[in-house]
Amino acid sequence: MNSKIKFAGIFFLFISFFIVFYYALKSDTKNNTQIMVGTRLPNIQLSSLFNPIQKISLPSSEKENFYLINIWSSWCVPCRDEHPFLVKLKNEHQIKIFGINYKDKTSNALDFLTKLGNPFYYVGVDSDGSKSIEIGGYGVPETYVINADGIIIFKHVGPINSTTFEKIVATIK
Amino acid sequence: MKNFLFLLIVFLLNQQDSFALFSQDREIKIYKNIRCLACQGQSLNDSNSDFANDLKKVIKEKLNNNETDQEIYTYLTARYGDWILFDPPVKKSTLLLWFFPVFILVIGIFILYKRTVFEKSKLS
Amino acid sequence: MTSNIGFISIVISCILSLFILILFFKHVLFGGPLHSKFFALYKASFFLIAASFVLLVISFIISDFSIVAVYENSHTDKPFFYKFAGTWGNHEGSMLLFILIISLYGYLFLLFSKQLNFSLRFTTIFFQTSLQFAFLLFLIFTSNPFEKIFPIPNQGLGLNPILQDPLLVLHPPFLYLGYVGFSLVFSLLLGGLICNYYNQSWAAIAKRWIFLPWTFLTFGIGLGSFWAYYELGWGGYWFWDPVENASLMPWIASTALIHSVLVMDKTKKLYNWTAILTILTFVLSLFGTFLVRSGILNSVHAFANDPERGLYILFIISLITFSALVIYILKSPKQTEGESGFVLFSREFSIVANNYLLIFALTVVTIGTTYPILLSVFTGESISVGPQYYNTILAPFVFIFLIVMAIGPYMKWSKNSFAVSKNKFIAFLISSLIVTILVSFLLKNQNFIFILGVLCSLYLIISVLYEFAYFKNIKLKQFNFARVFSHAGFGFLILAITLHYFFSKEFTAKIPLGESVTYKEFVIKFSNYFSKEDKNYQELTGEYEIQKNGEKIVLKPSIRRYSQPQQFTSETSIRGEWLSDMYIAMDYTSDTSDGIGIRFYHNYSIRLIWLSYILITIGGLLSFVRRKNEQ
């Protein structure tokens, strides 16, 4: 009788152990990149890529239901890949996109936009990476969707693909 | 980067007086407690990656503004979550982390006590 | 060609293993004599695996890029040693090494157990073969080291520069000879339980099959610690990194097991506890293997991870553990000898007390390592558990542990013998107190933890030295050298760790060429630099003059840029004085506009830590020297 209880106990323990680690393997146990979703975007001030004297503050004070922030660089290959999606977002959905040019050379950045199109309403400069860190960025590329109250309602680390594109479109409706 | 050595030598010869990145003691202690997010398991102190260096600069400025350790850690966890700190937080979900060893300790002492035979010591 | 033979060799070994298992079941279920070639078949399976391994090594040495593993992890420009060691610098190759060690221990057992009970022998081999079989299946179907690539590339992708180090030749093999080696005592236990041969004689036999892998594991972990220190450039020797913990967990369990089996041998107690510890030790070895290879952990030691393989390993481990526990429950030993209690202040009491502390430490390490994983599964939250957690919780218990270690050996078996040695204990206390006060005064530190750490480790060291000083009175053959060396080694280890923690210094700076920087008692001048080119890297070396209290030394750290694969590494420059090190590493970054940074460390008493590792390992080796009252 005693051994039967031990058996059952051990069997149960194993199944739980196996299931827990099975889930651990399946899921991405890395850091949660969504921690800032639902919080207000921290204040940052950026000078323009095109005109260093011109400055802008984010969150935007302009009355928009939604707007995007995209961190990008000319030297970043996935940024190149996702750029058409940004252009599409601007053209087909008339959404304002604030670009943050991350640790880049001005001439290269301008070149990039000339060659691949400029979907950005405004392009700010983050020369040392501190602005991106201020808004909880991990690197390039990274995209935020902000609502009228300055709340981050969507955050995506990495390049936008068609799935992410659909998600963003759904969010800004 | 055609010849990195050449580049490095060029930079070495063009050294500016920059003791700005002299770090010790409290600063190093903070860097050791922060995870480099672009690396595998390294702290800011142990990492040479760009992200680590950028973050170190941000923190160094905060230290120059006399921010406390806790203020810096709160700044980071608000943006990157508890994971970025190596010291585990003390909150509801980590209660077991701290409590379980105590539990084992108590159980162990109890079992040990029950199995001890208290005999008088003899001088043989 | 070699790859085909290598693969076929493995497959045949796997089939032979299956055949061995079938023969065992046939004998057990249907009676009749066991097949006469049972052991011969096992030996054959071992030789086939060994041959396969040799062929893989040869493939790496001759740079046979038709094999995927060689292509992905080697390069013709690599120096010979790293071609050789690259065999196990990847998942598939190291898995083959893993299986080789399982098989090797079975073979060694066959060689050195000829006088043992026949049933125990073949049952043990049965279990060892099961392990071998399970992992061979895993290897063949998911991690074939001989997998081919076509068309054959001209050149390989090269080995990670951090792994291009002499210690790659030693560290993994020693670790495997360690924690994989516990497979044999595991099989021996299951064999003993099934054959109703689990008793005091079993303990006497099992001892060596615990000491052997324990010694290898101790040395392997020490090597890893040493390697991390001088190769990684962060001035530390232990980071509580999850993969480090994965090797530490079986070490703690096996240390408890060593002492438990000694009690079982001497007093016929702790039968159940020893069995549990044996299973626990091997299960922890397997669990560590799983953690490291599955991609579930975030660590510097990250293998090329594969969650699918992780799933297979998880399944195998669960199956093995479950089966072992079922057998244990069904055949658990009935304590036949008298009382099962422990007399206060007897030798076995002190061993049990420290066993308990070891298990506590094991729990802490296990929880710290797995909590982030478990938490994220249950709540989606991510946290990290860093060194502070382990150091804070474990420190006070280490101190108690040291005292019990010091007192224990002076106790007699099964008797309360405190009174007999009371005066000695007081003498030890007084002498260690005096030395501690002296140290605290000389080094100008009165921190409470520091004093406790020094006091308790000195207490242990003094108690051991006393034993050593009086060994002329005991016959040489009866003296327990193994215990003296390993316990002294542990005392020195904690002493060194304490000193290192409180007196090491570290700072980082960017020093322009020709300039100096002052930090506490050190003046560091960046005096010169030069570059050179080697077989597979370019190197920039900086010369730094360090002045400390008037003495001057020169350190030459460097940055290397490897070509295959393209990667930068920082090579440290270390110079020792007495037991401490002065240590510099250069920082490399793609942004060199501010100049090159260096990290300077003064690692206090770090060399004593290396010495301690060696002492403990020697202790393990000395356990194989026959003592007069041993069989």
mmCIF file with all atom_site columns, C-alpha atoms in Angstrom, chain A residues 7-25, chain C residues 287 290 296 311 314 318 322 373-374 377-378:
data_model
loop_
_atom_site.group_PDB
_atom_site.id
_atom_site.type_symbol
_atom_site.label_atom_id
_atom_site.label_alt_id
_atom_site.label_comp_id
_atom_site.label_asym_id
_atom_site.label_entity_id
_atom_site.label_seq_id
_atom_site.pdbx_PDB_ins_code
_atom_site.Cartn_x
_atom_site.Cartn_y
_atom_site.Cartn_z
_atom_site.occupancy
_atom_site.B_iso_or_equiv
_atom_site.pdbx_formal_charge
_atom_site.auth_seq_id
_atom_site.auth_comp_id
_atom_site.auth_asym_id
_atom_site.auth_atom_id
_atom_site.pdbx_PDB_model_num
ATOM 1  C CA . PHE A 1 7   ? 4.503  5.182  -7.037  1.00 0.00 ? 7   PHE A CA 1
ATOM 2  C CA . ALA A 1 8   ? 1.603  7.502  -7.641  1.00 0.00 ? 8   ALA A CA 1
ATOM 3  C CA . GLY A 1 9   ? 3.454  10.372 -6.086  1.00 0.00 ? 9   GLY A CA 1
ATOM 4  C CA . ILE A 1 10  ? 6.558  9.848  -8.170  1.00 0.00 ? 10  ILE A CA 1
ATOM 5  C CA . PHE A 1 11  ? 4.576  9.316  -11.338 1.00 0.00 ? 11  PHE A CA 1
ATOM 6  C CA . PHE A 1 12  ? 2.701  12.555 -10.757 1.00 0.00 ? 12  PHE A CA 1
ATOM 7  C CA . LEU A 1 13  ? 5.938  14.394 -10.043 1.00 0.00 ? 13  LEU A CA 1
ATOM 8  C CA . PHE A 1 14  ? 7.427  13.166 -13.281 1.00 0.00 ? 14  PHE A CA 1
ATOM 9  C CA . ILE A 1 15  ? 4.524  14.091 -15.435 1.00 0.00 ? 15  ILE A CA 1
ATOM 10 C CA . SER A 1 16  ? 4.555  17.606 -13.981 1.00 0.00 ? 16  SER A CA 1
ATOM 11 C CA . PHE A 1 17  ? 8.326  17.882 -14.353 1.00 0.00 ? 17  PHE A CA 1
ATOM 12 C CA . PHE A 1 18  ? 8.131  16.704 -17.935 1.00 0.00 ? 18  PHE A CA 1
ATOM 13 C CA . ILE A 1 19  ? 5.267  19.033 -18.826 1.00 0.00 ? 19  ILE A CA 1
ATOM 14 C CA . VAL A 1 20  ? 6.857  22.073 -17.230 1.00 0.00 ? 20  VAL A CA 1
ATOM 15 C CA . PHE A 1 21  ? 10.150 21.632 -19.029 1.00 0.00 ? 21  PHE A CA 1
ATOM 16 C CA . TYR A 1 22  ? 8.374  20.720 -22.237 1.00 0.00 ? 22  TYR A CA 1
ATOM 17 C CA . TYR A 1 23  ? 6.667  24.094 -22.127 1.00 0.00 ? 23  TYR A CA 1
ATOM 18 C CA . ALA A 1 24  ? 9.920  25.750 -21.192 1.00 0.00 ? 24  ALA A CA 1
ATOM 19 C CA . LEU A 1 25  ? 11.509 24.305 -24.314 1.00 0.00 ? 25  LEU A CA 1
ATOM 20 C CA . PHE C 2 287 ? 19.689 17.128 -15.975 1.00 0.00 ? 287 PHE C CA 1
ATOM 21 C CA . PHE C 2 290 ? 19.756 18.637 -20.693 1.00 0.00 ? 290 PHE C CA 1
ATOM 22 C CA . ILE C 2 296 ? 16.714 26.761 -22.329 1.00 0.00 ? 296 ILE C CA 1
ATOM 23 C CA . LEU C 2 311 ? 13.014 17.416 -26.052 1.00 0.00 ? 311 LEU C CA 1
ATOM 24 C CA . LEU C 2 314 ? 14.292 15.453 -21.651 1.00 0.00 ? 314 LEU C CA 1
ATOM 25 C CA . SER C 2 318 ? 12.702 11.283 -17.539 1.00 0.00 ? 318 SER C CA 1
ATOM 26 C CA . PHE C 2 322 ? 11.537 7.183  -13.531 1.00 0.00 ? 322 PHE C CA 1
ATOM 27 C CA . ILE C 2 373 ? 12.871 28.996 -16.285 1.00 0.00 ? 373 ILE C CA 1
ATOM 28 C CA . LEU C 2 374 ? 10.019 27.859 -14.045 1.00 0.00 ? 374 LEU C CA 1
ATOM 29 C CA . VAL C 2 377 ? 6.648  29.047 -17.750 1.00 0.00 ? 377 VAL C CA 1
ATOM 30 C CA . PHE C 2 378 ? 4.136  29.730 -14.998 1.00 0.00 ? 378 PHE C CA 1
#
